[in-house]
Amino acid sequence: MKKYTFLFGLFFVFTLSVYAQYDCKVLVKELQGQYNGDCRKGLANGEGAAKGTDSYIGSFKKGYPHGYGVYTYENGSNYVGNFTKGKKDGYGLFNNLTEGGHLIQEYGLWVADSLIIPNDPKALYKVKERRGVKLIDPELTRDASIKNEVWINFQTDGVPDKSVVITNTEISSGHKLETRERSLNTLVAFGEIEDFPVTFRLEYEIRKTSHFEMTNCVVEVVLFTAGRWDIDINH
């Protein structure tokens, strides 16, 4: 299995075209210090990484974190998800590390740094790319006894599809598992995943029911938190 490194430290893919840009400003005080990435009119804009007392890797707009990214606070807490003008805004997961060293996970829909719809599972993952696919439906099971694994099932109109031919698999942490003990339509599984968020990418061909030739499909998903993920991909 081919493995590659995502610039999210672990999980976010982008290419930095420039080195440290001291004339490119980040407008969040806690992120001021060093910036690498895209710049427009003297402000961080596009994909980049900033580090001050806090750090952030992801999308910027007009000097602020804006779009999808990972923000790590000075005390070790982090937020993975969407931002608007530097504030948590949209679906995301906040890993809050308390002074006593306990981890509290808050996830759901955020608006202007406030969690307004908690415990929405859509906040625990992000579909980065979907080609030739109708629906991607991840389900997470978390328990101390459960290994960190990802199991992927292929379906067409809700029915298991055995016509899939895998052409490429990539994951930012862990490795591909043998799947013969699972159902016949589970052609891809990953295990021994240590680092979250974790990003996986699948490239494959599938025979659509409407015609005989094979159709190329691509799926790329970021999973924000540990556990066993069972993911149905429906065509």
CSV table of C-alpha atoms in Angstrom, one decimal:
chain,number,residue,atom,x,y,z
A,1,MET,CA,0.0,0.0,0.0
A,2,LYS,CA,1.3,3.4,-1.0
A,3,LYS,CA,1.5,5.8,2.0
A,4,TYR,CA,2.0,9.5,1.8
A,5,THR,CA,2.3,12.3,4.3
A,6,PHE,CA,-0.3,15.0,4.7
A,7,LEU,CA,0.9,18.5,5.7
A,8,PHE,CA,-1.6,18.7,8.5
A,9,GLY,CA,1.2,17.3,10.5
A,10,LEU,CA,-0.8,14.1,10.1
A,11,PHE,CA,-3.7,14.7,8.0
A,12,PHE,CA,-4.2,17.8,5.7
A,13,VAL,CA,-2.9,17.8,2.1
A,14,PHE,CA,-1.5,20.9,0.5
A,15,THR,CA,1.8,22.1,-1.0
A,16,LEU,CA,3.5,25.2,0.4
A,17,SER,CA,5.1,27.2,-2.4
A,18,VAL,CA,7.0,29.6,-0.3
A,19,TYR,CA,9.2,29.7,2.8
A,20,ALA,CA,8.7,31.9,5.9
A,21,GLN,CA,7.1,35.1,4.9
A,22,TYR,CA,7.7,37.8,7.5
A,23,ASP,CA,5.9,40.4,5.3
A,24,CYS,CA,2.7,38.3,5.1
A,25,LYS,CA,0.5,39.0,8.1
A,26,VAL,CA,-1.7,36.8,10.2
A,27,LEU,CA,-4.3,38.9,12.0
A,28,VAL,CA,-4.9,36.5,15.0
A,29,LYS,CA,-2.5,37.7,17.7
A,30,GLU,CA,-1.9,34.2,19.1
A,31,LEU,CA,-0.8,33.0,15.6
A,32,GLN,CA,1.7,35.8,14.9
A,33,GLY,CA,5.3,34.8,14.7
A,34,GLN,CA,6.0,32.6,11.7
A,35,TYR,CA,3.9,32.0,8.6
A,36,ASN,CA,4.5,29.7,5.7
A,37,GLY,CA,2.0,29.6,2.8
A,38,ASP,CA,0.0,31.5,0.3
A,39,CYS,CA,-0.2,35.3,0.6
A,40,ARG,CA,-2.3,38.0,-1.0
A,41,LYS,CA,-1.9,41.8,-0.6
A,42,GLY,CA,0.3,41.2,2.5
A,43,LEU,CA,-2.2,38.9,4.3
A,44,ALA,CA,-2.3,35.1,4.7
A,45,ASN,CA,-4.7,33.9,2.1
A,46,GLY,CA,-5.0,30.4,0.8
A,47,GLU,CA,-3.3,27.3,2.3
A,48,GLY,CA,-0.7,27.9,5.0
A,49,ALA,CA,0.7,27.3,8.4
A,50,ALA,CA,1.1,29.9,11.2
A,51,LYS,CA,2.8,29.6,14.6
A,52,GLY,CA,2.9,32.0,17.5
A,53,THR,CA,1.8,30.9,21.1
A,54,ASP,CA,-0.9,28.9,19.3
A,55,SER,CA,-0.5,27.2,15.9
A,56,TYR,CA,-2.8,26.6,12.9
A,57,ILE,CA,-2.5,24.7,9.6
A,58,GLY,CA,-5.2,25.0,7.0
A,59,SER,CA,-7.1,27.6,5.0
A,60,PHE,CA,-6.8,31.3,5.4
A,61,LYS,CA,-8.7,34.3,4.1
A,62,LYS,CA,-7.6,37.9,4.4
A,63,GLY,CA,-5.3,37.1,7.4
A,64,TYR,CA,-7.7,34.9,9.3
A,65,PRO,CA,-8.2,31.1,9.6
A,66,HIS,CA,-11.1,30.6,7.2
A,67,GLY,CA,-12.4,27.3,5.9
A,68,TYR,CA,-11.1,23.9,7.0
A,69,GLY,CA,-8.1,23.6,9.4
A,70,VAL,CA,-6.6,22.5,12.6
A,71,TYR,CA,-6.0,25.0,15.4
A,72,THR,CA,-3.8,24.0,18.3
A,73,TYR,CA,-3.9,26.0,21.5
A,74,GLU,CA,-0.9,26.7,23.8
A,75,ASN,CA,-2.2,24.3,26.4
A,76,GLY,CA,-2.4,21.4,23.9
A,77,SER,CA,-6.1,21.6,23.2
A,78,ASN,CA,-7.1,21.6,19.5
A,79,TYR,CA,-10.0,22.2,17.2
A,80,VAL,CA,-10.5,20.4,13.9
A,81,GLY,CA,-13.1,21.7,11.6
A,82,ASN,CA,-14.4,24.8,9.9
A,83,PHE,CA,-13.6,28.5,10.6
A,84,THR,CA,-15.0,31.8,9.6
A,85,LYS,CA,-12.8,34.9,10.1
A,86,GLY,CA,-10.7,33.1,12.8
A,87,LYS,CA,-13.7,31.7,14.8
A,88,LYS,CA,-15.0,28.2,15.0
A,89,ASP,CA,-17.9,28.2,12.6
A,90,GLY,CA,-19.5,25.2,11.0
A,91,TYR,CA,-19.0,21.5,11.8
A,92,GLY,CA,-16.0,20.7,14.0
A,93,LEU,CA,-14.5,18.8,16.9
A,94,PHE,CA,-12.9,20.6,19.9
A,95,ASN,CA,-10.5,18.5,21.9
A,96,ASN,CA,-10.5,20.4,25.2
A,97,LEU,CA,-7.6,19.5,27.5
A,98,THR,CA,-8.4,20.6,31.0
A,99,GLU,CA,-5.9,21.8,33.7
A,100,GLY,CA,-6.2,18.4,35.3
A,101,GLY,CA,-5.1,16.7,32.1
A,102,HIS,CA,-8.5,15.4,31.2
A,103,LEU,CA,-9.7,15.4,27.6
A,104,ILE,CA,-13.3,16.6,26.9
A,105,GLN,CA,-14.5,16.3,23.3
A,106,GLU,CA,-17.1,18.8,22.2
A,107,TYR,CA,-18.4,18.4,18.6
A,108,GLY,CA,-21.3,19.6,16.5
A,109,LEU,CA,-22.3,22.7,14.7
A,110,TRP,CA,-20.5,25.9,15.8
A,111,VAL,CA,-21.4,29.5,15.2
A,112,ALA,CA,-19.0,32.3,16.1
A,113,ASP,CA,-17.1,30.1,18.6
A,114,SER,CA,-20.2,28.8,20.3
A,115,LEU,CA,-21.4,25.2,20.0
A,116,ILE,CA,-25.1,25.6,19.1
A,117,ILE,CA,-25.9,22.0,18.0
A,118,PRO,CA,-23.9,19.5,20.0
A,119,ASN,CA,-23.2,15.9,19.4
A,120,ASP,CA,-23.9,16.0,15.6
A,121,PRO,CA,-21.8,13.1,14.1
A,122,LYS,CA,-21.3,15.1,10.9
A,123,ALA,CA,-18.8,17.1,12.9
A,124,LEU,CA,-16.5,14.1,13.3
A,125,TYR,CA,-15.4,13.8,9.7
A,126,LYS,CA,-14.9,15.7,6.5
A,127,VAL,CA,-15.4,14.4,2.9
A,128,LYS,CA,-12.6,16.2,1.0
A,129,GLU,CA,-13.2,14.6,-2.4
A,130,ARG,CA,-16.0,12.5,-3.9
A,131,ARG,CA,-16.1,11.4,-7.5
A,132,GLY,CA,-18.6,8.9,-8.9
A,133,VAL,CA,-20.2,8.4,-5.5
A,134,LYS,CA,-23.7,9.3,-4.4
A,135,LEU,CA,-23.3,9.0,-0.6
A,136,ILE,CA,-20.6,8.4,2.0
A,137,ASP,CA,-22.0,7.3,5.4
A,138,PRO,CA,-19.5,6.9,8.2
A,139,GLU,CA,-20.5,5.4,11.5
A,140,LEU,CA,-18.3,5.6,14.6
A,141,THR,CA,-18.1,3.1,17.5
A,142,ARG,CA,-16.0,4.2,20.5
A,143,ASP,CA,-15.1,1.9,23.4
A,144,ALA,CA,-11.9,1.4,25.4
A,145,SER,CA,-11.7,-2.2,24.1
A,146,ILE,CA,-12.1,-1.3,20.4
A,147,LYS,CA,-9.1,-0.9,18.1
A,148,ASN,CA,-8.7,2.1,15.9
A,149,GLU,CA,-9.8,0.8,12.5
A,150,VAL,CA,-11.6,1.8,9.3
A,151,TRP,CA,-13.8,-0.7,7.5
A,152,ILE,CA,-15.2,0.4,4.1
A,153,ASN,CA,-18.2,-1.2,2.4
A,154,PHE,CA,-19.2,-0.6,-1.2
A,155,GLN,CA,-22.9,-0.5,-2.3
A,156,THR,CA,-24.9,0.4,-5.3
A,157,ASP,CA,-28.5,1.6,-4.5
A,158,GLY,CA,-28.1,0.2,-1.0
A,159,VAL,CA,-27.1,-3.3,-2.1
A,160,PRO,CA,-23.6,-4.7,-1.6
A,161,ASP,CA,-21.6,-4.3,-4.8
A,162,LYS,CA,-18.8,-6.9,-5.6
A,163,SER,CA,-17.8,-5.4,-8.9
A,164,VAL,CA,-15.3,-2.9,-7.3
A,165,VAL,CA,-11.7,-3.1,-8.5
A,166,ILE,CA,-9.3,-1.2,-6.2
A,167,THR,CA,-6.6,0.7,-8.0
A,168,ASN,CA,-5.0,2.7,-5.2
A,169,THR,CA,-5.3,3.1,-1.4
A,170,GLU,CA,-3.5,5.7,0.8
A,171,ILE,CA,-3.8,6.5,4.5
A,172,SER,CA,-1.8,9.0,6.6
A,173,SER,CA,-1.5,6.7,9.6
A,174,GLY,CA,-1.8,2.9,10.0
A,175,HIS,CA,-1.8,0.2,7.3
A,176,LYS,CA,-4.1,-1.8,5.1
A,177,LEU,CA,-5.7,-4.9,6.7
A,178,GLU,CA,-6.6,-8.3,5.3
A,179,THR,CA,-10.3,-8.4,4.8
A,180,ARG,CA,-11.2,-12.0,3.9
A,181,GLU,CA,-12.9,-12.6,7.2
A,182,ARG,CA,-15.4,-9.8,6.5
A,183,SER,CA,-18.3,-9.7,4.1
A,184,LEU,CA,-17.4,-10.0,0.4
A,185,ASN,CA,-18.1,-6.3,-0.4
A,186,THR,CA,-15.6,-5.1,2.3
A,187,LEU,CA,-12.6,-4.8,0.0
A,188,VAL,CA,-10.7,-2.1,2.0
A,189,ALA,CA,-9.9,-1.9,5.7
A,190,PHE,CA,-7.2,0.0,7.7
A,191,GLY,CA,-5.8,-0.8,11.2
A,192,GLU,CA,-3.2,0.2,13.8
A,193,ILE,CA,-4.1,3.8,13.3
A,194,GLU,CA,-2.2,5.9,15.9
A,195,ASP,CA,-2.6,9.5,14.7
A,196,PHE,CA,-5.9,11.4,14.4
A,197,PRO,CA,-7.2,13.2,12.4
A,198,VAL,CA,-6.4,10.5,9.8
A,199,THR,CA,-7.0,10.9,6.1
A,200,PHE,CA,-7.6,8.1,3.7
A,201,ARG,CA,-7.9,8.1,-0.1
A,202,LEU,CA,-9.4,5.4,-2.3
A,203,GLU,CA,-9.2,5.2,-6.1
A,204,TYR,CA,-11.2,2.4,-7.7
A,205,GLU,CA,-13.4,1.2,-10.6
A,206,ILE,CA,-17.0,0.1,-10.3
A,207,ARG,CA,-19.5,-1.3,-12.9
A,208,LYS,CA,-22.6,0.9,-12.9
A,209,THR,CA,-25.9,-0.9,-13.4
A,210,SER,CA,-26.9,1.4,-16.3
A,211,HIS,CA,-24.0,0.3,-18.5
A,212,PHE,CA,-21.3,-2.4,-18.8
A,213,GLU,CA,-18.1,-0.4,-18.8
A,214,MET,CA,-16.3,0.4,-15.5
A,215,THR,CA,-16.5,3.9,-14.0
A,216,ASN,CA,-13.6,5.5,-12.1
A,217,CYS,CA,-14.3,6.7,-8.6
A,218,VAL,CA,-12.3,8.6,-6.0
A,219,VAL,CA,-13.0,9.1,-2.3
A,220,GLU,CA,-10.9,11.1,0.2
A,221,VAL,CA,-12.1,11.5,3.8
A,222,VAL,CA,-10.7,13.0,7.0
A,223,LEU,CA,-11.7,11.2,10.2
A,224,PHE,CA,-11.2,13.5,13.2
A,225,THR,CA,-11.3,11.1,16.2
A,226,ALA,CA,-10.3,7.6,17.3
A,227,GLY,CA,-12.5,4.5,17.3
A,228,ARG,CA,-13.8,2.0,14.8
A,229,TRP,CA,-15.2,3.6,11.7
A,230,ASP,CA,-17.6,1.6,9.5
A,231,ILE,CA,-18.1,3.5,6.3
A,232,ASP,CA,-20.7,2.7,3.6
A,233,ILE,CA,-19.9,4.1,0.1
A,234,ASN,CA,-23.0,4.1,-2.0
A,235,HIS,CA,-23.1,4.6,-5.8
